[in-house]
Amino acid sequence: MLESLLALGGLVLLRDSVEWEGRSLLKALIKKSALCGEQVHILGCEVSEEEFREGFDSNINSRLVYHDLFRDPLNWSKTGETLPGGPLEALRALCRRTDPGPVTIALDSLSWLLLHLPCTTLCQTLHTLSHQDSCHGDSSPGEQVRVLGLLHEELHGPGPLGVLSSLAQTEVTLSGAMGQASAHILYRRPQQRPTHQMDPTTHLTFNLRLSKKEREAKDSLTLPFQFSSEKQQALLCPGLGQATSHIFYEPDAYDDLDQEDPDDDLDV
């Protein structure tokens, strides 16, 4: 399962709950990425660095770059040990990385970041962070950026959950029954990169524009449904040799031709 979750780049959203925690899965994915030789950056917000590194051997720990936001996230102690600019600047610094090769960025957790940053700002930064490979042109799959985001879904409403879900390339929802944990995995098809298209009118077999002569001919044309003054004159004053029509009526025996009451037969 770990290989399939790491097969694609982009945002991998790990949705856990109070009953079914997801940090263990996050750490398993981090270990797998490190063993594959990838660079691994961890933005730690909820637990100390010492606690997070527990369970990893020295070989794995040496490959992890830990950015500590847990100890003093707002730099109140003024010791200079915290990340300058807080959590947002820490995320933006990861966006500006220039190191070659594939990289995995683990966010522990997205819930903490949502509680300290505006949702729109966080989502825009996540989009930039998880699409760094597409911003550098034709990058190879070996240079992809993967973002692992742990999300405690019980802490958030449907709005933030829906937005983050739409950003995720892979979504894992942890649940279980009868004490047995399970994971529901949703893969989204990668969106194609936008390409610069030619003018759609370039290869048409007909002309969409009129020349000067064609426009003059169009303007001088009288359409059949237009009642022009020429038509009105022709109807009122037929010319010589022009065919005219007449209506002849021959009354029958039952017609009542009373000129004083022409509607007498209608009984009105």
Coordinates of C-alpha atoms in Angstrom, one line a residue:
M1 CA 0.0 0.0 0.0
L2 CA 2.8 2.4 0.8
E3 CA 4.3 2.1 -2.7
S4 CA 0.9 3.0 -4.3
L5 CA 0.5 6.0 -2.1
L6 CA 3.9 7.3 -3.0
A7 CA 3.6 6.5 -6.7
L8 CA 2.1 9.9 -7.6
G9 CA 3.3 13.4 -6.8
G10 CA 1.1 16.2 -5.5
L11 CA -0.8 16.3 -2.2
V12 CA -1.4 13.1 -0.3
L13 CA -4.1 13.8 2.3
L14 CA -4.2 11.6 5.3
R15 CA -7.6 12.0 7.1
D16 CA -7.7 10.6 10.6
S17 CA -9.9 10.9 13.7
V18 CA -9.6 10.6 17.5
E19 CA -10.3 6.9 17.3
W20 CA -8.1 6.1 14.3
E21 CA -4.9 8.2 14.4
G22 CA -2.9 8.8 11.3
R23 CA 0.6 9.8 12.5
S24 CA 1.8 6.2 12.4
L25 CA 0.9 6.0 8.7
L26 CA 2.5 9.4 8.1
K27 CA 5.8 8.2 9.7
A28 CA 5.6 4.9 7.7
L29 CA 5.4 6.9 4.4
I30 CA 8.2 9.2 5.5
K31 CA 10.4 6.1 6.2
K32 CA 9.6 4.6 2.8
S33 CA 10.5 7.9 1.1
A34 CA 13.8 8.1 3.0
L35 CA 14.7 4.5 2.1
C36 CA 14.1 5.4 -1.6
G37 CA 16.8 8.0 -1.3
E38 CA 14.4 11.0 -1.5
Q39 CA 14.9 14.3 0.4
V40 CA 12.4 14.4 3.2
H41 CA 11.4 17.7 4.9
I42 CA 9.1 17.6 7.9
L43 CA 7.2 20.6 9.2
G44 CA 6.5 19.6 12.8
C45 CA 3.8 21.5 14.6
E46 CA 2.0 19.1 17.0
V47 CA 4.7 17.1 18.8
S48 CA 8.3 17.7 19.7
E49 CA 11.1 16.8 17.3
E50 CA 12.3 14.2 19.8
E51 CA 8.9 12.5 20.0
F52 CA 8.5 12.5 16.2
R53 CA 11.9 11.0 15.5
E54 CA 11.1 8.1 17.9
G55 CA 10.9 4.8 16.1
F56 CA 13.3 5.8 13.3
D57 CA 16.8 4.4 13.3
S58 CA 19.8 6.6 12.9
N59 CA 20.1 6.0 9.2
I60 CA 16.5 7.3 8.6
N61 CA 16.9 10.2 11.1
S62 CA 20.0 11.4 9.3
R63 CA 18.0 11.8 6.1
L64 CA 15.2 13.9 7.7
V65 CA 15.3 17.7 7.7
Y66 CA 13.1 18.7 10.6
H67 CA 11.6 22.2 10.7
D68 CA 10.4 22.8 14.3
L69 CA 7.3 24.8 14.8
F70 CA 6.3 23.0 18.0
R71 CA 8.8 24.4 20.4
D72 CA 8.1 28.1 19.9
P73 CA 5.8 28.7 16.8
L74 CA 5.4 32.4 17.3
N75 CA 9.0 33.1 18.4
W76 CA 7.9 34.4 21.8
S77 CA 11.2 33.3 23.5
K78 CA 13.3 35.4 21.0
T79 CA 16.0 32.7 21.2
G80 CA 16.5 32.7 17.4
E81 CA 16.0 28.9 17.3
T82 CA 12.5 29.2 15.8
L83 CA 11.8 29.6 12.1
P84 CA 11.6 33.3 11.1
G85 CA 8.3 34.4 9.9
G86 CA 6.3 31.7 11.5
P87 CA 4.4 28.8 9.8
L88 CA 3.6 30.7 6.6
E89 CA 7.1 31.7 5.9
A90 CA 8.2 28.2 6.7
L91 CA 5.9 26.8 4.0
R92 CA 7.0 29.5 1.5
A93 CA 10.6 28.7 2.2
L94 CA 9.9 25.1 1.2
C95 CA 8.2 26.4 -2.0
R96 CA 11.5 28.2 -2.9
R97 CA 13.7 25.2 -2.6
T98 CA 16.1 24.7 -5.4
D99 CA 17.6 21.3 -4.6
P100 CA 17.4 18.8 -7.5
G101 CA 15.8 15.4 -7.3
P102 CA 12.5 14.1 -5.8
V103 CA 11.4 15.4 -2.4
T104 CA 8.8 14.5 0.1
I105 CA 7.4 17.2 2.4
A106 CA 5.5 16.0 5.5
L107 CA 3.1 18.4 7.3
D108 CA 2.3 17.4 10.9
S109 CA -0.3 18.6 10.7
L110 CA -2.6 20.4 8.3
S111 CA -5.1 20.9 11.1
W112 CA -2.6 22.9 13.2
L113 CA -1.8 25.0 10.1
L114 CA -5.5 25.6 9.4
L115 CA -6.0 26.9 13.0
H116 CA -3.2 29.4 12.6
L117 CA -3.5 30.5 8.9
P118 CA -6.4 31.6 6.7
C119 CA -7.8 28.7 4.8
T120 CA -7.3 30.5 1.4
T121 CA -3.7 31.3 2.1
L122 CA -2.9 27.8 3.2
C123 CA -4.6 26.3 0.1
Q124 CA -2.8 28.6 -2.3
T125 CA 0.5 27.7 -0.6
L126 CA -0.2 24.0 -0.7
H127 CA -1.1 24.3 -4.4
T128 CA 2.3 26.0 -5.1
L129 CA 4.1 23.5 -2.9
S130 CA 2.7 20.4 -4.5
H131 CA 3.0 21.6 -8.1
Q132 CA 6.7 22.7 -8.0
D133 CA 7.6 19.9 -10.5
S134 CA 5.1 21.3 -13.1
C135 CA 6.4 24.9 -12.6
H136 CA 9.9 23.9 -14.0
G137 CA 8.7 22.8 -17.4
D138 CA 9.2 19.3 -18.6
S139 CA 10.5 17.7 -15.3
S140 CA 11.0 14.0 -15.1
P141 CA 9.0 11.8 -12.7
G142 CA 12.2 11.5 -10.6
E143 CA 12.0 15.2 -9.8
Q144 CA 8.4 15.2 -8.5
V145 CA 7.3 16.9 -5.3
R146 CA 5.1 15.0 -2.9
V147 CA 3.3 16.6 0.1
L148 CA 2.0 14.4 2.9
G149 CA -0.6 16.3 4.9
L150 CA -2.0 14.9 8.2
L151 CA -5.6 16.2 8.7
H152 CA -7.7 15.6 11.8
E153 CA -11.1 15.8 10.1
E154 CA -13.2 16.1 13.3
L155 CA -11.7 19.5 13.9
H156 CA -13.0 21.2 10.7
G157 CA -16.2 21.9 9.0
P158 CA -17.2 20.7 5.5
G159 CA -15.8 23.9 3.8
P160 CA -12.1 23.4 4.6
L161 CA -12.4 19.7 4.3
G162 CA -13.9 20.0 0.8
V163 CA -11.3 22.5 -0.4
L164 CA -8.4 20.4 0.8
S165 CA -9.9 17.3 -0.6
S166 CA -10.2 19.0 -4.1
L167 CA -6.4 19.8 -3.9
A168 CA -5.4 16.3 -3.0
Q169 CA -4.0 13.9 -5.7
T170 CA -4.4 11.0 -3.3
E171 CA -6.8 10.9 -0.3
V172 CA -6.6 8.3 2.5
T173 CA -9.4 8.2 5.1
L174 CA -8.6 6.1 8.1
S175 CA -11.5 4.2 9.9
G176 CA -12.2 0.8 11.3
A177 CA -14.6 -1.6 12.9
M178 CA -14.4 -4.1 15.7
G179 CA -11.0 -2.8 16.6
Q180 CA -9.6 -3.5 13.1
A181 CA -8.2 -0.4 11.3
S182 CA -8.9 0.1 7.6
A183 CA -8.0 2.7 5.0
H184 CA -10.2 4.0 2.2
I185 CA -7.9 5.3 -0.6
L186 CA -9.1 7.7 -3.4
Y187 CA -6.8 8.3 -6.4
R188 CA -7.5 11.3 -8.6
R189 CA -6.4 11.3 -12.2
P190 CA -3.6 13.8 -12.7
Q191 CA -4.7 16.9 -14.6
Q192 CA -3.0 17.6 -17.9
R193 CA -0.7 20.5 -18.0
P194 CA -2.1 23.5 -19.9
T195 CA -0.7 23.9 -23.4
H196 CA -0.5 27.0 -25.6
Q197 CA -3.0 26.4 -28.4
M198 CA -3.0 28.1 -31.8
D199 CA -5.7 30.4 -33.1
P200 CA -8.8 28.2 -33.6
T201 CA -9.7 30.1 -36.7
T202 CA -6.4 29.4 -38.4
H203 CA -7.3 26.1 -40.3
L204 CA -11.0 26.8 -41.1
T205 CA -12.2 26.0 -44.6
F206 CA -14.3 29.2 -44.7
N207 CA -13.8 32.8 -43.9
L208 CA -15.4 34.3 -40.8
R209 CA -14.7 37.9 -41.9
L210 CA -16.2 39.9 -44.8
S211 CA -14.3 41.8 -47.3
K212 CA -15.3 45.4 -48.1
K213 CA -17.2 44.4 -51.3
E214 CA -18.9 41.6 -49.4
R215 CA -20.0 43.9 -46.6
E216 CA -21.4 46.5 -49.2
A217 CA -23.3 43.7 -50.9
K218 CA -24.7 42.5 -47.6
D219 CA -25.8 46.0 -46.5
S220 CA -27.6 46.6 -49.8
L221 CA -29.5 43.4 -49.8
T222 CA -33.2 43.6 -48.9
L223 CA -34.2 40.5 -47.0
P224 CA -37.6 38.8 -47.8
F225 CA -39.1 39.7 -44.4
Q226 CA -38.3 43.4 -44.6
F227 CA -41.3 45.5 -45.7
S228 CA -39.5 48.3 -47.5
S229 CA -40.9 51.4 -49.1
E230 CA -40.4 49.9 -52.5
K231 CA -42.6 46.9 -51.6
Q232 CA -45.3 49.2 -50.2
Q233 CA -45.3 51.3 -53.4
A234 CA -45.5 48.2 -55.6
L235 CA -48.5 46.9 -53.7
L236 CA -50.4 50.1 -53.7
C237 CA -49.7 51.2 -57.3
P238 CA -49.2 48.1 -59.5
G239 CA -47.4 49.0 -62.7
L240 CA -48.5 48.4 -66.3
G241 CA -48.3 44.8 -67.3
Q242 CA -48.1 43.7 -63.7
A243 CA -50.5 40.9 -62.8
T244 CA -53.4 41.9 -60.4
S245 CA -55.8 39.7 -58.5
H246 CA -59.5 40.0 -57.8
I247 CA -61.9 38.2 -55.4
F248 CA -65.4 37.2 -56.8
Y249 CA -68.2 36.3 -54.6
E250 CA -71.5 34.7 -55.7
P251 CA -74.2 34.5 -53.0
D252 CA -76.2 31.3 -52.7
A253 CA -79.9 30.9 -51.9
Y254 CA -79.4 30.9 -48.1
D255 CA -77.4 34.1 -47.9
D256 CA -79.1 37.0 -46.2
L257 CA -77.9 40.2 -47.8
D258 CA -79.6 42.6 -45.5
Q259 CA -77.4 45.7 -45.7
E260 CA -79.0 47.3 -42.6
D261 CA -78.1 44.2 -40.4
P262 CA -75.4 42.2 -42.1
D263 CA -74.9 40.0 -39.0
D264 CA -78.5 39.0 -38.6
D265 CA -77.7 35.4 -39.5
L266 CA -75.4 35.2 -36.5
D267 CA -78.2 35.9 -34.0
V268 CA -76.2 38.5 -32.0

